[in-house]
Amino acid sequence: SAVISQKPSRDICQRGTSLTIQCQVDSQVTMMFWYRQQPGQSLTLIATANQGSEATYESGFVIDKFPISRPNLTFSTLTVSNMSPEDSSIYLCSVDVLGTQYFGPGTRLLVL
Amino acid sequence: KQEVTQIPAALSVPEGENLVLNCSFTDSAIYNLQWFRQDPGKGLTSLLLIQSSQREQTSGRLNASLDKSSGRSTLYIAASQPGDSATYLCAVRNPGAGSYQLTFGKGTKLSVIP
């Protein structure tokens, strides 16, 4: 299994600003994943972050809007840039361990 | 493109009842299927993982079945308790080199009434 922590747990931000979300895992993992869950919707994968290489973004998500860092095998950050109210969501970090995906507690973001 | 549907969207039952949550998917060529629980405003907790070669998995009062050919999975909860109240999400993973993407359903919101 894997234990994942995220910071902050929630935040309220003004439009046009940026927020960086941190994800820490209790073991070394090759890939880390960032998901978004918009109000009333299910989870959508934003990108996959590998250590030592550029993140891979899913259709509809771009690096300029959601830059990701992966400095080592236990840590990653996701930045939500130039925020608008449409970015209000829960952002979740996830890892895969032997085929099972584990999720962090999420970061609840409200953009005013 | 894989699509996952969960029915019903919401369910309310009295404490002690047995219940079944349904999940269907359009592409039967899956690698595995995972059931999660999500409490309000929280992250996801993995409940059960079923590999494509398996028919069911059990954990305590939970039993998940998989019928890959028909594109269906069910989550059976026995003797429901108020603490089971949460949203239950089904997610499938499709095979492919380096493919780790999960496709999620929208979930079933379960309320167990004391």
GROMACS .gro file of C-alpha atoms in nm:
model
  226
    1SER     CA    1   0.000   0.000   0.000
    2ALA     CA    2   0.094   0.367   0.002
    3VAL     CA    3   0.021   0.656   0.233
    4ILE     CA    4  -0.012   0.990   0.057
    5SER     CA    5  -0.033   1.335   0.209
    6GLN     CA    6  -0.123   1.660   0.037
    7LYS     CA    7  -0.081   2.026   0.127
    8PRO     CA    8  -0.281   2.241   0.152
    9SER     CA    9  -0.597   2.050   0.234
   10ARG     CA   10  -0.808   2.342   0.114
   11ASP     CA   11  -0.766   2.699  -0.003
   12ILE     CA   12  -0.967   2.995  -0.124
   13CYS     CA   13  -0.793   3.197  -0.393
   14GLN     CA   14  -0.856   3.504  -0.604
   15ARG     CA   15  -0.884   3.475  -0.979
   16GLY     CA   16  -0.562   3.539  -1.165
   17THR     CA   17  -0.340   3.401  -0.890
   18SER     CA   18  -0.159   3.065  -0.876
   19LEU     CA   19  -0.157   2.787  -0.618
   20THR     CA   20   0.099   2.510  -0.575
   21ILE     CA   21  -0.021   2.179  -0.429
   22GLN     CA   22   0.229   1.942  -0.272
   23CYS     CA   23   0.207   1.563  -0.266
   24GLN     CA   24   0.424   1.341  -0.048
   25VAL     CA   25   0.429   0.959  -0.060
   26ASP     CA   26   0.568   0.732   0.211
   27SER     CA   27   0.757   0.514  -0.037
   28GLN     CA   28   0.946   0.556  -0.362
   29VAL     CA   29   0.727   0.529  -0.669
   30THR     CA   30   0.805   0.561  -1.037
   31MET     CA   31   0.496   0.749  -1.141
   32MET     CA   32   0.267   0.992  -0.966
   33PHE     CA   33  -0.066   1.104  -1.105
   34TRP     CA   34  -0.267   1.422  -1.066
   35TYR     CA   35  -0.646   1.412  -1.094
   36ARG     CA   36  -0.915   1.677  -1.087
   37GLN     CA   37  -1.267   1.631  -0.956
   38GLN     CA   38  -1.498   1.915  -1.049
   39PRO     CA   39  -1.815   1.967  -0.844
   40GLY     CA   40  -2.065   1.689  -0.909
   41GLN     CA   41  -1.832   1.515  -1.152
   42SER     CA   42  -1.605   1.218  -1.139
   43LEU     CA   43  -1.227   1.218  -1.151
   44THR     CA   44  -1.032   1.320  -1.459
   45LEU     CA   45  -0.662   1.256  -1.503
   46ILE     CA   46  -0.463   1.576  -1.555
   47ALA     CA   47  -0.112   1.438  -1.600
   48THR     CA   48   0.137   1.168  -1.511
   49ALA     CA   49   0.462   1.277  -1.344
   50ASN     CA   50   0.782   1.077  -1.379
   51GLN     CA   51   1.094   1.158  -1.188
   52GLY     CA   52   1.359   1.313  -1.407
   53SER     CA   53   1.142   1.380  -1.709
   54GLU     CA   54   0.863   1.608  -1.825
   55ALA     CA   55   0.513   1.526  -1.714
   56THR     CA   56   0.271   1.372  -1.964
   57TYR     CA   57  -0.053   1.568  -1.996
   58GLU     CA   58  -0.391   1.433  -2.096
   59SER     CA   59  -0.602   1.586  -2.366
   60GLY     CA   60  -0.742   1.920  -2.254
   61PHE     CA   61  -0.465   1.994  -2.004
   62VAL     CA   62  -0.150   2.195  -2.081
   63ILE     CA   63   0.178   2.253  -1.904
   64ASP     CA   64   0.139   2.632  -1.896
   65LYS     CA   65  -0.181   2.601  -1.696
   66PHE     CA   66  -0.080   2.303  -1.478
   67PRO     CA   67   0.299   2.291  -1.441
   68ILE     CA   68   0.422   1.988  -1.250
   69SER     CA   69   0.749   1.918  -1.073
   70ARG     CA   70   0.884   1.578  -0.971
   71PRO     CA   71   1.218   1.636  -0.800
   72ASN     CA   72   1.246   1.289  -0.643
   73LEU     CA   73   1.068   0.954  -0.612
   74THR     CA   74   0.848   1.051  -0.317
   75PHE     CA   75   0.738   1.406  -0.396
   76SER     CA   76   0.555   1.606  -0.660
   77THR     CA   77   0.389   1.944  -0.696
   78LEU     CA   78   0.105   2.063  -0.917
   79THR     CA   79   0.057   2.434  -0.980
   80VAL     CA   80  -0.277   2.572  -1.091
   81SER     CA   81  -0.185   2.891  -1.277
   82ASN     CA   82  -0.381   3.205  -1.353
   83MET     CA   83  -0.683   3.064  -1.178
   84SER     CA   84  -1.045   3.124  -1.274
   85PRO     CA   85  -1.364   3.013  -1.096
   86GLU     CA   86  -1.379   2.715  -1.337
   87ASP     CA   87  -1.068   2.578  -1.164
   88SER     CA   88  -1.264   2.528  -0.842
   89SER     CA   89  -1.226   2.155  -0.783
   90ILE     CA   90  -1.073   1.891  -0.567
   91TYR     CA   91  -0.720   1.807  -0.685
   92LEU     CA   92  -0.595   1.461  -0.595
   93CYS     CA   93  -0.255   1.302  -0.609
   94SER     CA   94  -0.233   0.930  -0.678
   95VAL     CA   95   0.023   0.650  -0.711
   96ASP     CA   96   0.007   0.298  -0.849
   97VAL     CA   97   0.144   0.017  -0.636
   98LEU     CA   98   0.135  -0.327  -0.799
   99GLY     CA   99  -0.173  -0.238  -1.001
  100THR     CA  100  -0.371  -0.078  -0.719
  101GLN     CA  101  -0.411   0.298  -0.723
  102TYR     CA  102  -0.395   0.490  -0.397
  103PHE     CA  103  -0.509   0.847  -0.353
  104GLY     CA  104  -0.420   1.132  -0.128
  105PRO     CA  105  -0.684   1.316   0.076
  106GLY     CA  106  -0.717   1.584  -0.190
  107THR     CA  107  -0.687   1.962  -0.201
  108ARG     CA  108  -1.017   2.146  -0.215
  109LEU     CA  109  -0.974   2.467  -0.413
  110LEU     CA  110  -1.227   2.748  -0.439
  111VAL     CA  111  -1.152   3.033  -0.677
  112LEU     CA  112  -1.345   3.354  -0.631
  113LYS     CA  113  -1.313   0.545  -2.568
  114GLN     CA  114  -1.395   0.371  -2.241
  115GLU     CA  115  -1.706   0.493  -2.059
  116VAL     CA  116  -1.810   0.390  -1.709
  117THR     CA  117  -2.165   0.422  -1.580
  118GLN     CA  118  -2.286   0.374  -1.226
  119ILE     CA  119  -2.646   0.312  -1.136
  120PRO     CA  120  -2.817   0.432  -0.926
  121ALA     CA  121  -2.670   0.779  -0.877
  122ALA     CA  122  -2.803   0.783  -0.521
  123LEU     CA  123  -2.941   0.521  -0.286
  124SER     CA  124  -3.093   0.543   0.060
  125VAL     CA  125  -3.143   0.231   0.271
  126PRO     CA  126  -3.227   0.152   0.634
  127GLU     CA  127  -2.950   0.020   0.853
  128GLY     CA  128  -2.901  -0.356   0.834
  129GLU     CA  129  -3.010  -0.397   0.473
  130ASN     CA  130  -2.798  -0.574   0.214
  131LEU     CA  131  -2.746  -0.370  -0.103
  132VAL     CA  132  -2.593  -0.385  -0.449
  133LEU     CA  133  -2.422  -0.107  -0.640
  134ASN     CA  134  -2.382  -0.142  -1.015
  135CYS     CA  135  -2.106  -0.043  -1.253
  136SER     CA  136  -2.097  -0.094  -1.629
  137PHE     CA  137  -1.824  -0.022  -1.881
  138THR     CA  138  -1.829  -0.007  -2.260
  139ASP     CA  139  -1.491  -0.162  -2.348
  140SER     CA  140  -1.456  -0.511  -2.202
  141ALA     CA  141  -1.081  -0.521  -2.269
  142ILE     CA  142  -0.990  -0.404  -1.921
  143TYR     CA  143  -0.679  -0.470  -1.717
  144ASN     CA  144  -0.854  -0.443  -1.383
  145LEU     CA  145  -1.145  -0.277  -1.203
  146GLN     CA  146  -1.126  -0.100  -0.872
  147TRP     CA  147  -1.394   0.012  -0.626
  148PHE     CA  148  -1.333   0.318  -0.413
  149ARG     CA  149  -1.510   0.495  -0.134
  150GLN     CA  150  -1.512   0.875  -0.109
  151ASP     CA  151  -1.634   1.059   0.198
  152PRO     CA  152  -1.759   1.417   0.153
  153GLY     CA  153  -1.478   1.657   0.069
  154LYS     CA  154  -1.218   1.382   0.106
  155GLY     CA  155  -0.992   1.171  -0.111
  156LEU     CA  156  -1.054   0.816  -0.226
  157THR     CA  157  -1.009   0.497  -0.025
  158SER     CA  158  -0.946   0.180  -0.223
  159LEU     CA  159  -1.193  -0.094  -0.128
  160LEU     CA  160  -1.140  -0.379  -0.370
  161LEU     CA  161  -0.936  -0.451  -0.682
  162ILE     CA  162  -1.044  -0.717  -0.929
  163GLN     CA  163  -0.801  -0.831  -1.197
  164SER     CA  164  -0.945  -0.905  -1.541
  165SER     CA  165  -0.891  -1.279  -1.485
  166GLN     CA  166  -1.085  -1.281  -1.158
  167ARG     CA  167  -1.459  -1.311  -1.101
  168GLU     CA  168  -1.486  -1.165  -0.753
  169GLN     CA  169  -1.305  -1.026  -0.451
  170THR     CA  170  -1.418  -1.009  -0.090
  171SER     CA  171  -1.319  -0.791   0.202
  172GLY     CA  172  -1.521  -0.814   0.519
  173ARG     CA  173  -1.882  -0.718   0.442
  174LEU     CA  174  -1.792  -0.617   0.086
  175ASN     CA  175  -1.799  -0.841  -0.217
  176ALA     CA  176  -1.723  -0.721  -0.568
  177SER     CA  177  -1.794  -0.927  -0.877
  178LEU     CA  178  -1.676  -0.883  -1.233
  179ASP     CA  179  -1.835  -1.005  -1.556
  180LYS     CA  180  -1.591  -0.878  -1.812
  181SER     CA  181  -1.771  -1.015  -2.116
  182SER     CA  182  -2.087  -0.824  -2.034
  183GLY     CA  183  -1.902  -0.517  -1.909
  184ARG     CA  184  -2.044  -0.524  -1.558
  185SER     CA  185  -1.935  -0.520  -1.198
  186THR     CA  186  -2.134  -0.515  -0.879
  187LEU     CA  187  -2.040  -0.417  -0.525
  188TYR     CA  188  -2.240  -0.601  -0.262
  189ILE     CA  189  -2.253  -0.456   0.089
  190ALA     CA  190  -2.391  -0.684   0.357
  191ALA     CA  191  -2.564  -0.566   0.673
  192SER     CA  192  -2.521  -0.198   0.593
  193GLN     CA  193  -2.422   0.047   0.869
  194PRO     CA  194  -2.450   0.427   0.895
  195GLY     CA  195  -2.071   0.439   0.865
  196ASP     CA  196  -2.105   0.299   0.514
  197SER     CA  197  -2.261   0.627   0.403
  198ALA     CA  198  -2.034   0.768   0.132
  199THR     CA  199  -2.000   0.791  -0.244
  200TYR     CA  200  -1.880   0.470  -0.406
  201LEU     CA  201  -1.677   0.500  -0.725
  202CYS     CA  202  -1.597   0.236  -0.981
  203ALA     CA  203  -1.290   0.274  -1.203
  204VAL     CA  204  -1.148   0.061  -1.484
  205ARG     CA  205  -0.797   0.045  -1.616
  206ASN     CA  206  -0.742  -0.045  -1.979
  207PRO     CA  207  -0.435  -0.237  -2.089
  208GLY     CA  208  -0.152  -0.092  -2.289
  209ALA     CA  209   0.215  -0.033  -2.248
  210GLY     CA  210   0.260   0.217  -1.969
  211SER     CA  211  -0.113   0.274  -1.941
  212TYR     CA  212  -0.208   0.366  -1.588
  213GLN     CA  213  -0.506   0.583  -1.660
  214LEU     CA  214  -0.823   0.498  -1.476
  215THR     CA  215  -1.165   0.579  -1.618
  216PHE     CA  216  -1.407   0.659  -1.339
  217GLY     CA  217  -1.782   0.647  -1.312
  218LYS     CA  218  -1.965   0.935  -1.149
  219GLY     CA  219  -2.037   0.730  -0.840
  220THR     CA  220  -2.331   0.614  -0.631
  221LYS     CA  221  -2.406   0.822  -0.323
  222LEU     CA  222  -2.514   0.585  -0.047
  223SER     CA  223  -2.701   0.694   0.263
  224VAL     CA  224  -2.763   0.437   0.537
  225ILE     CA  225  -3.035   0.554   0.771
  226PRO     CA  226  -3.004   0.451   1.140
   0.00000   0.00000   0.00000
